[in-house]
Coordinates of C-alpha atoms and ligand atoms in Angstrom, one line a residue:
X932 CA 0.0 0.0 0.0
X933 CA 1.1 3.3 -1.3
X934 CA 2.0 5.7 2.1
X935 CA -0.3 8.5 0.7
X936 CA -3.1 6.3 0.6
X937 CA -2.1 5.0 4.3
X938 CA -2.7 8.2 5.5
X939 CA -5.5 9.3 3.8
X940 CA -7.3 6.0 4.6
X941 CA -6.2 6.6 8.5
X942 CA -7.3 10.5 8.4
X943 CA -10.5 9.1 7.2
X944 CA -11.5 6.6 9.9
X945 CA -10.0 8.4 13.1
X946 CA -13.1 10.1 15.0
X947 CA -13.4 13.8 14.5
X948 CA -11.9 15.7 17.5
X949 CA -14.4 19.0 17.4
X950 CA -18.0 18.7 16.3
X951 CA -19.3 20.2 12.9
X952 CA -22.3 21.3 14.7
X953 CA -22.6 24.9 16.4
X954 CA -21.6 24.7 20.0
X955 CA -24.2 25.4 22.1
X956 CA -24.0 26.4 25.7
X957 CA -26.9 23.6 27.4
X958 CA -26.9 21.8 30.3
X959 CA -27.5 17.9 30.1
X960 CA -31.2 17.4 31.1
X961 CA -31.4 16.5 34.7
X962 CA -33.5 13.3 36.4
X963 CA -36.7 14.8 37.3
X964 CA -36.5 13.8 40.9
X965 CA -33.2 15.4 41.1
X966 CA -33.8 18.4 40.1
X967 CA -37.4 18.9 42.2
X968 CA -35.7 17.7 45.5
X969 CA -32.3 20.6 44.8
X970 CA -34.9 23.1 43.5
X971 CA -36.9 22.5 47.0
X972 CA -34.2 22.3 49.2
X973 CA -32.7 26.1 47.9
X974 CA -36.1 27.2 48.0
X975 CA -36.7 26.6 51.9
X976 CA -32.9 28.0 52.4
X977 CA -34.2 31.1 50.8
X978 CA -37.3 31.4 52.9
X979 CA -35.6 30.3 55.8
X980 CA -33.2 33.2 55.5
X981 CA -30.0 30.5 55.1
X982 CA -29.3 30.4 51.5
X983 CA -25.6 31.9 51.3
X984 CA -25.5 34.8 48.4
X985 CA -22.1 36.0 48.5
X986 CA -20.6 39.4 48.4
X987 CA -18.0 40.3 45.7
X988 CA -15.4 42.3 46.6
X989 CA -13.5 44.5 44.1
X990 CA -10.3 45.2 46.0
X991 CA -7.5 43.5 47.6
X992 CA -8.3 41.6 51.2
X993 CA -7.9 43.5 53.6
X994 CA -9.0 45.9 56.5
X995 CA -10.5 48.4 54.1
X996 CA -12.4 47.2 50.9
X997 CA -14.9 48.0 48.5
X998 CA -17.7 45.5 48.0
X999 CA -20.2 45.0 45.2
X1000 CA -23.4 46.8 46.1
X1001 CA -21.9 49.0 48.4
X1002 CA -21.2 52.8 48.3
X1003 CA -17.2 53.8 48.8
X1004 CA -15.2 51.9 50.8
X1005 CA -16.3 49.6 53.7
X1006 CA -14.0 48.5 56.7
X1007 CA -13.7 44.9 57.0
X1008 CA -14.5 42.7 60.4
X1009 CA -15.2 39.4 58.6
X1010 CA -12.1 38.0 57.6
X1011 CA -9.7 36.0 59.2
X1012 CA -6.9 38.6 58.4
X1013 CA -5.9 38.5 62.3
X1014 CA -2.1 40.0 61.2
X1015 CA -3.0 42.2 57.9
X1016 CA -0.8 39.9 56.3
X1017 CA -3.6 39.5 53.1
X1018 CA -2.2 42.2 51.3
X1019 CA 1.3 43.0 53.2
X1020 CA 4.2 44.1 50.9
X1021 CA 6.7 41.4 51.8
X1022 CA 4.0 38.3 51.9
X1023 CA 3.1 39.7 48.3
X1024 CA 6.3 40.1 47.2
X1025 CA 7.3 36.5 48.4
X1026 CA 4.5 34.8 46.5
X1027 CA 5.6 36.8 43.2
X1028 CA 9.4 35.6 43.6
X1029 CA 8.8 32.3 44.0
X1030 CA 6.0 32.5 41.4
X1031 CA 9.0 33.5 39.1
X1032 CA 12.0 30.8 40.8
X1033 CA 9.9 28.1 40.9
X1034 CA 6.8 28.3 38.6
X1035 CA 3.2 28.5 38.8
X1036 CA 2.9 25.0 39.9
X1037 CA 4.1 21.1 40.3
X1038 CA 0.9 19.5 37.7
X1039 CA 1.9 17.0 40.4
X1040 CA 1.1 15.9 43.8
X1041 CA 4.0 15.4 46.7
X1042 CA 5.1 11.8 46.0
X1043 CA 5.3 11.4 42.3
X1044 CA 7.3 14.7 40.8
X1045 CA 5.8 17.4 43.2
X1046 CA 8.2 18.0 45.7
X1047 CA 10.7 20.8 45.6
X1048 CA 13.5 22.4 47.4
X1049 CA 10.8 25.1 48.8
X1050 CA 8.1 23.0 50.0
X1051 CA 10.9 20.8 52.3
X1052 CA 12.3 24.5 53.7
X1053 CA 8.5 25.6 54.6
X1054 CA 7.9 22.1 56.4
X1055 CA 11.2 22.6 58.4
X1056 CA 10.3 26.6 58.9
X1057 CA 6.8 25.7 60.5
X1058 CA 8.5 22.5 62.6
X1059 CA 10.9 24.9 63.8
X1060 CA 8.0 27.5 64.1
X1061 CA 6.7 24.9 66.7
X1062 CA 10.7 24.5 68.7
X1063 CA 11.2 21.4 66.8
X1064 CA 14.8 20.2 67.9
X1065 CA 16.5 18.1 65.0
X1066 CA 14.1 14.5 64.6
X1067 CA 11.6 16.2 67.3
X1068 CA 9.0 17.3 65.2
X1069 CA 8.2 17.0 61.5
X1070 CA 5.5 18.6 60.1
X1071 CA 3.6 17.8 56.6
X1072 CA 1.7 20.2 53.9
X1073 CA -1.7 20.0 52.7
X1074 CA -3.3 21.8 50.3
X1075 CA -5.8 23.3 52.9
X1076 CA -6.4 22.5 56.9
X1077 CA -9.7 21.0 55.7
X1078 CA -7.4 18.2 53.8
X1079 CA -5.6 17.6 57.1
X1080 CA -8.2 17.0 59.3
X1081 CA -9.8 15.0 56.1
X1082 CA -6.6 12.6 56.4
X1083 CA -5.6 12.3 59.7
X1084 CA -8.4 10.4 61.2
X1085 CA -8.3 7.6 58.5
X1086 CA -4.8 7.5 58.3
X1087 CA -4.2 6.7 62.0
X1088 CA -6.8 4.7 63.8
X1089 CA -8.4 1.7 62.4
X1090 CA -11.5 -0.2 64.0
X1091 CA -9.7 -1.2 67.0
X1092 CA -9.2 3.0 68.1
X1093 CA -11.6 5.3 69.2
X1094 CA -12.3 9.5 68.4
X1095 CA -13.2 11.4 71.1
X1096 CA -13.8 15.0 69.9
X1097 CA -15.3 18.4 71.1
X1098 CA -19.2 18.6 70.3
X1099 CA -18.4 21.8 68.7
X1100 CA -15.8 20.8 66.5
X1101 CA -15.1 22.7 63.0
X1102 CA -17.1 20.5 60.3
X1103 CA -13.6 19.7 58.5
X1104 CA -12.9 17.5 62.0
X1105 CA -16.6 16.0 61.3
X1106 CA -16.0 14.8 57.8
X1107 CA -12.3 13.6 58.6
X1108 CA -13.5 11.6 61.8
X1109 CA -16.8 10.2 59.2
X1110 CA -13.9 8.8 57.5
X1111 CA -12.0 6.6 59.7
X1112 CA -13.3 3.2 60.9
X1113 CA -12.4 4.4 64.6
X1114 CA -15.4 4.5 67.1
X1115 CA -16.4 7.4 67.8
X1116 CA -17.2 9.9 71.1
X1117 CA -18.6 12.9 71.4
X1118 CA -17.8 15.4 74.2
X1119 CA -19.5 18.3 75.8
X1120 CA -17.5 21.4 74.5
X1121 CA -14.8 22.1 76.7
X1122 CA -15.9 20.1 79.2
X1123 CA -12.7 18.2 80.8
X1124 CA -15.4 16.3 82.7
X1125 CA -17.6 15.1 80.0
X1126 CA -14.2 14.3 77.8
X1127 CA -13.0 12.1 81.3
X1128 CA -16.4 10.0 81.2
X1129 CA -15.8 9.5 77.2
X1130 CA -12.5 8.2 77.3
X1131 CA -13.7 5.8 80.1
X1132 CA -16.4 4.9 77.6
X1133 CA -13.9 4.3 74.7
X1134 CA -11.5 2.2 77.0
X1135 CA -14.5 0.1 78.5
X1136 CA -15.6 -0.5 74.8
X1137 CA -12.0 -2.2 74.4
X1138 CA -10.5 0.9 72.1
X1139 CA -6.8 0.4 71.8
X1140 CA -5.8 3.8 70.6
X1141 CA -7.8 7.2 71.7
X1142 CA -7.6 10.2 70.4
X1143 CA -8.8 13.1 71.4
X1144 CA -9.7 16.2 69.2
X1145 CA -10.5 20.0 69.9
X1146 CA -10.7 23.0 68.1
X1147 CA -7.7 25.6 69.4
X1148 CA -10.2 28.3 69.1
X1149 CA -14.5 27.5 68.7
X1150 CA -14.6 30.5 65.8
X1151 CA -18.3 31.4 66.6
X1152 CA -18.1 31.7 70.2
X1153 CA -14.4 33.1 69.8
X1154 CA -13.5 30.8 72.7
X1155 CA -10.4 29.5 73.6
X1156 CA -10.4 25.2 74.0
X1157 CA -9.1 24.5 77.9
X1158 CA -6.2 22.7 77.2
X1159 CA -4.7 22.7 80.7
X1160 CA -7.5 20.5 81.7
X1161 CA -8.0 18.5 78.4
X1162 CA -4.5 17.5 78.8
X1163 CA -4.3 16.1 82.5
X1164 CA -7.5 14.1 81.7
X1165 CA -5.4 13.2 78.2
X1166 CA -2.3 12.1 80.0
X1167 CA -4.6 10.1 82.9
X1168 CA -5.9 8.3 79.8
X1169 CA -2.8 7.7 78.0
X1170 CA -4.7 9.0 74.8
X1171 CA -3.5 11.6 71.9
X1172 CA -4.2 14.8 72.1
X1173 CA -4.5 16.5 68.4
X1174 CA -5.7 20.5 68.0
X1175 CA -6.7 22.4 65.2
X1176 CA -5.6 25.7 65.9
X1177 CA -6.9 27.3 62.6
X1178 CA -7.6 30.0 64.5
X1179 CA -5.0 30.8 67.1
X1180 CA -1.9 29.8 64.5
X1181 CA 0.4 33.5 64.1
X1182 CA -1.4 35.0 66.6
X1183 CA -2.5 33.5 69.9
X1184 CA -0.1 32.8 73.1
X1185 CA 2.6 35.3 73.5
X1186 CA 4.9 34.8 70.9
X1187 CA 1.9 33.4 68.0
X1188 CA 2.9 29.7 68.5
X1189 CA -1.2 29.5 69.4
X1190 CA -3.5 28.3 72.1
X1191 CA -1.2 25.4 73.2
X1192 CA 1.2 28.5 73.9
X1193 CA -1.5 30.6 75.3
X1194 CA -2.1 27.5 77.7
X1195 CA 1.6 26.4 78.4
X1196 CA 0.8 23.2 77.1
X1197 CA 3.1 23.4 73.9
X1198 CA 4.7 19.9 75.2
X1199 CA 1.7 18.1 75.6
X1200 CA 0.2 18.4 72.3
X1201 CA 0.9 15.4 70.2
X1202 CA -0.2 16.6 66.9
X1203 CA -1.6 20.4 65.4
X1204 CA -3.1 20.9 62.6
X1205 CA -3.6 24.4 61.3
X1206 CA -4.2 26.5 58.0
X1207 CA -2.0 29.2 55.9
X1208 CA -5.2 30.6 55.0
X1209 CA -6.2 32.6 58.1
X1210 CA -3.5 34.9 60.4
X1211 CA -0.3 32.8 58.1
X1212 CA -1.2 35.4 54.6
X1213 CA -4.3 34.2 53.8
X1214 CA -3.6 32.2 50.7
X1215 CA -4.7 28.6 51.5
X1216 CA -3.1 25.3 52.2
X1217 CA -2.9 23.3 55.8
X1218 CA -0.5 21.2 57.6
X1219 CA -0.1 18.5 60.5
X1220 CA 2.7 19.4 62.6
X1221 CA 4.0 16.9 65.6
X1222 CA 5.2 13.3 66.1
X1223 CA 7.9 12.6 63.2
X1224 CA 7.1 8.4 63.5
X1225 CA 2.8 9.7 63.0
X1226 CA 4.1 12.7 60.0
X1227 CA 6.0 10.2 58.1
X1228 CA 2.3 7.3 58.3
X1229 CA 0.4 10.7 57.1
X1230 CA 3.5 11.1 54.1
X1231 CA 2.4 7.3 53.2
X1232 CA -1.0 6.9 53.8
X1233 CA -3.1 10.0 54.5
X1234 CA -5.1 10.2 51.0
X1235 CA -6.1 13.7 50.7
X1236 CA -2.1 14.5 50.8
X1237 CA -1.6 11.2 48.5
X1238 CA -4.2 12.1 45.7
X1239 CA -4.1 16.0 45.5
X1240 CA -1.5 18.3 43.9
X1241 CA 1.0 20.1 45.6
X1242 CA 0.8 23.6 47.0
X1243 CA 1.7 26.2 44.4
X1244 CA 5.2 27.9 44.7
X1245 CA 3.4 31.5 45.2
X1246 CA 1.5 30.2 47.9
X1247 CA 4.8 28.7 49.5
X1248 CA 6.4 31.5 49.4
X1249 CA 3.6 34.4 51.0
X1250 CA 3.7 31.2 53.8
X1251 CA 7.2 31.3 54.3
X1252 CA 6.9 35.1 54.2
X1253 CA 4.8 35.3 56.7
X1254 CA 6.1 33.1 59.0
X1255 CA 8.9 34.9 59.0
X1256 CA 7.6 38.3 59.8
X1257 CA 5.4 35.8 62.7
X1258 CA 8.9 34.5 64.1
X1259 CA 11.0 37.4 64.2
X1260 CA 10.3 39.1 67.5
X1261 CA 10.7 42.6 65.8
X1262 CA 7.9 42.1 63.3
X1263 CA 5.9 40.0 65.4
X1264 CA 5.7 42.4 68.2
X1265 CA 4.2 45.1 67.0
X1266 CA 1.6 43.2 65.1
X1267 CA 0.1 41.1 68.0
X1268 CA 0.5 44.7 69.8
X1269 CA -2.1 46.7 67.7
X1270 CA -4.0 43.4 67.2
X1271 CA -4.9 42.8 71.0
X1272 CA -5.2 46.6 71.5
X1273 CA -7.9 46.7 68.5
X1274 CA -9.8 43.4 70.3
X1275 CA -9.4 45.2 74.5
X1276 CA -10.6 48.7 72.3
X1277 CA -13.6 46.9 70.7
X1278 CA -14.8 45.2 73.4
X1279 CA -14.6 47.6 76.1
X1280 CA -16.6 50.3 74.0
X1281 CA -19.2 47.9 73.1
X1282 CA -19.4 46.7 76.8
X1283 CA -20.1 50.3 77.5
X1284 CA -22.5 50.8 75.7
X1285 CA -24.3 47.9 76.8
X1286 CA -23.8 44.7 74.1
X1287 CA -23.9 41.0 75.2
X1288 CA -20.6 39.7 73.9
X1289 CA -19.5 36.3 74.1
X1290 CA -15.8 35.1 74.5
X1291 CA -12.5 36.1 75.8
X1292 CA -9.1 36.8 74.9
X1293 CA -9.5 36.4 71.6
X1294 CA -9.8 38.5 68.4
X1295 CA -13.1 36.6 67.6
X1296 CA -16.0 39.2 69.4
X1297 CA -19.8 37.9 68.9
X1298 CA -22.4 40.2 69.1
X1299 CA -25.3 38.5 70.9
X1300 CA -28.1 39.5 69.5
X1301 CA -30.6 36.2 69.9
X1302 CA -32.8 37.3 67.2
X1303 CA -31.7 35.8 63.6
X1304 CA -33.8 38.5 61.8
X1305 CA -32.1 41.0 64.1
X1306 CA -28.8 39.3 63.5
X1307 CA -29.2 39.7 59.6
X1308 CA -30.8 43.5 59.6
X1309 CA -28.3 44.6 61.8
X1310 CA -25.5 43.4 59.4
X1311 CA -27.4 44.6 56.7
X1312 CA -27.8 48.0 58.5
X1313 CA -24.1 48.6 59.0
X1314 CA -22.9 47.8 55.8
X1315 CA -25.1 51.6 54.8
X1316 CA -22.5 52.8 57.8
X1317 CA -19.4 51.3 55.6
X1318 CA -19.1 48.2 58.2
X1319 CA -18.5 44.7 56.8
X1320 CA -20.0 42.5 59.5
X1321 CA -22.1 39.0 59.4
X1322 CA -25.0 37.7 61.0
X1323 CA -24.4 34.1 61.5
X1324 CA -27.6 32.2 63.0
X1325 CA -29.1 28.5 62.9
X1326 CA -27.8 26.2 61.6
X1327 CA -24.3 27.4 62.2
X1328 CA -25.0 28.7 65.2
X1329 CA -27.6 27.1 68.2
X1330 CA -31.3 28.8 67.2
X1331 CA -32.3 32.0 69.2
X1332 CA -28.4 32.6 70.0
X1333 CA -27.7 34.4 66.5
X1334 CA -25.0 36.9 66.9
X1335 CA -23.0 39.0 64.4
X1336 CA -18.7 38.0 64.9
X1337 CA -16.9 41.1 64.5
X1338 CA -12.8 39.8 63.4
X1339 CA -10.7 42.1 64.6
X1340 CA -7.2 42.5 63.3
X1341 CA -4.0 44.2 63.3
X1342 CA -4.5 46.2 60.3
X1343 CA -7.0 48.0 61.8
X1344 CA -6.7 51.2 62.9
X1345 CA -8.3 52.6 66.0
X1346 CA -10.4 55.2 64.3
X1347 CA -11.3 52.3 62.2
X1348 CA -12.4 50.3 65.3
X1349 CA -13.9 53.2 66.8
X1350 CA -16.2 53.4 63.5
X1351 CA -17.1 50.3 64.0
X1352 CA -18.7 50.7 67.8
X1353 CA -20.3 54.0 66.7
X1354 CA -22.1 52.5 63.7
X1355 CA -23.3 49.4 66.0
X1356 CA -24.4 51.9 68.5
X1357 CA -26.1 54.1 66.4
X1358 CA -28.1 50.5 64.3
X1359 CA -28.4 49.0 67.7
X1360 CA -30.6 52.2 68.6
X1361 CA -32.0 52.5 65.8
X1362 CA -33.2 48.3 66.0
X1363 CA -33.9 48.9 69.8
X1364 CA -31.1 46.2 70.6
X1365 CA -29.3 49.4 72.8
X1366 CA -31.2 52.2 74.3
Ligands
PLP555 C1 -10.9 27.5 58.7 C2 -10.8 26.2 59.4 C3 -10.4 25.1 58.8 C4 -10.2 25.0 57.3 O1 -9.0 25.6 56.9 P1 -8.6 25.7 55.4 O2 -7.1 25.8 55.3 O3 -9.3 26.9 54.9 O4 -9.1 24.5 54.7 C5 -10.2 23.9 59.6 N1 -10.4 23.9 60.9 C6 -10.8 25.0 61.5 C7 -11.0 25.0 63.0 C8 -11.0 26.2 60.8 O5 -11.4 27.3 61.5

């Protein structure tokens, strides 16, 4: 056979790669019962005042912003900027050198070509973050914290272990623990006492291996975990202690290390998870931090770290920045100065003029307001005053306790702060919440 008719025989029965037919934009059609039980579901989320529509901001993160919808600029007291590090000059700067060194990205996960230079310097900077002495500590990266508390649970325990964890605990520690084949135990938040009667539970039910899990810092309550206590009832049990310290990591305890720091307890913590995305820059991605002998089963076995691609250079790098400006006691210092100041400034004026808040020593200040209708007006209202607040109610939050958290950070200024009281004191009038 001739080689021009070869190929001309072959172009002819190889399958045409685009269609001759316009292209048109159409969703598959859906299963009827599908689409009725969706449609329903979003319609009662709507009436029930849950269904999430989200504001677009057209600005950089950070403590001032301009949103969609609103007039001007608007300060911020949603985000978990706790540091101002969103938007800082050097975190920025980081992300766009290694962005440059090192590429946009690894089209890889960890294990099979997605591990470079960088990625082993961050994992030794956060281990070191933590006072890990050489073989002490390791500490692995995920691509958020969610994926860490996704991977730990299954990783570590099999049937024979037990979970014990907070009844409050962040919904990444729910899934992760859905995923193991450990038995499971639920605690009264915070309650040494009630986490004592579980772990006698867990041992009478034969479990080999308990661990025990808390949220650092309960987000909506801006409450600090006890650790002193959950750690003597820990060590009586011979159990593991893990904390996910999303919220306390750059900024809680007095040199950032977070709420095992703010405790003392640094030492009796056997593993932390935490997130880059919060007080660390903002970005995203997640680690576990602790036991090298349990880092190096999560390396091999922990399949959210196994089966998703590696954190982006960029990303790496605002991390790396960050922690640096975290570590180094002249950068740090100031930050968690203004930060704390902006929280004791907040919550002494709203005291004043007569708010519930809940929580304590922490940068997390709900607003009780009881009311989710209030909750969500009130929001609504002081967004006209250029005040980006949320009302969070039920389900998030138990019903008739709705509350708007105000986030403060150290960006802020104290005019800024300031504006912030006078515009809840003036909707809180204005809604009869205050007199
Ligand atoms: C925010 C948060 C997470 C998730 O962190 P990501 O890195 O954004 O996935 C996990 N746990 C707690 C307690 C959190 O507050």
């Amino acid at each position: 056979m001739a080689p021009a008719t070869l190929a001309s025989r072959t172009m002819l029965s190889r399958p045409r790669l685009f269609s001759t037919t316009t292209a048109r934009c159409r969703q598959a059609k859906l299963p009827a019962a599908l689409e009725e039980r969706v449609s329903n579901a979003l319609a009662a989320m709507r009436a029930g005042g849950t269904f999430k529509a989200e504001r677009v901001i057209t600005t950089p993160q950070s403590a001032s912003i301009a949103v969609q919808g609103a007039a001007g600029a608007v300060v911020n007291f949603c985000a978990n900027n706790y540091l101002g590090l969103a938007d800082n000059a050097q975190v920025v700067a980081r992300a766009g050198e290694y962005l440059r060194a090192w590429g946009n990205g690894l089209s890889s996960v960890r294990f099979i070509c997605g591990t470079q230079t960088i990625h082993k310097q961050l994992e030794d900077q956060i281990s070191a973050f933590y006072g890990g002495g050489s073989g002490e500590r390791d500490t692995i990266l995920y691509a958020s914290c969610f994926d860490a508390n996704a991977g730990v649970f299954e990783s570590l325990l099999t049937e024979r272990d037990a979970v014990i964890s907070d009844a409050l605990n962040h919904a990444s520690i729910i899934d992760g623990v859905r995923l193991s084949k450990a038995r499971r135990f639920r605690y009264a938040s915070g309650s040494a006492q009630d986490l004592d009667a579980q772990l006698r539970a867990a041992h009478e039910a034969g479990c080999q291996t308990k661990l025990v899990v808390t949220d650092g810092v309960f987000s909506m309550d801006g409450a600090i975990a006890p650790l002193r206590e959950i750690c003597d009832v820990v060590e009586q049990h011979g159990a593991v202690l893990l904390v996910d310290d999303a919220h306390a990591t750059g900024f809680l305890g007095p040199t950032g290390r977070g709420s095992g720091e703010y405790w003392g307890v640094m030492d009796r913590v056997h593993l932390v998870n935490s997130t880059l995305g919060k007080a660390l820059g903002g970005a995203s991605g997640g680690y576990t931090t602790g036991s090298p002998l349990l880092v190096s089963m999560l390396r091999n076995t922990s399949r959210p770290y196994l089966f998703s691609n590696t954190l982006a250079p960029s990303v790496v790098g605002a991390a790396a920045a960050a922690l640096d400006l975290v570590a180094a006691a002249a950068t740090r210092e100031p930050l968690l100065a203004r930060l704390w100041a902006n929280a004791a400034r907040f919550r002494s004026r709203m005291e004043a003029a007569g708010f519930a808040l809940a929580g304590k020593d922490h940068a997390i200040i709900p607003v009780m307001l009881g009311d989710a209708r209030v909750a969500a007006r009130m929001a609504e209202r002081m967004l006209a005053h250029g005040i980006y607040v949320i009302g969070f109610s039920y389900p998030v939050v138990p019903k008739d306790k709705a509350r708007i958290r105000v986030q403060l950070s150290a960006a802020h200024t104290p005019a800024q702060v300031d504006a912030a009281v006078d515009a809840f004191v003036a909707v809180g009038r204005e809604l009869g919440v205050v007199s």
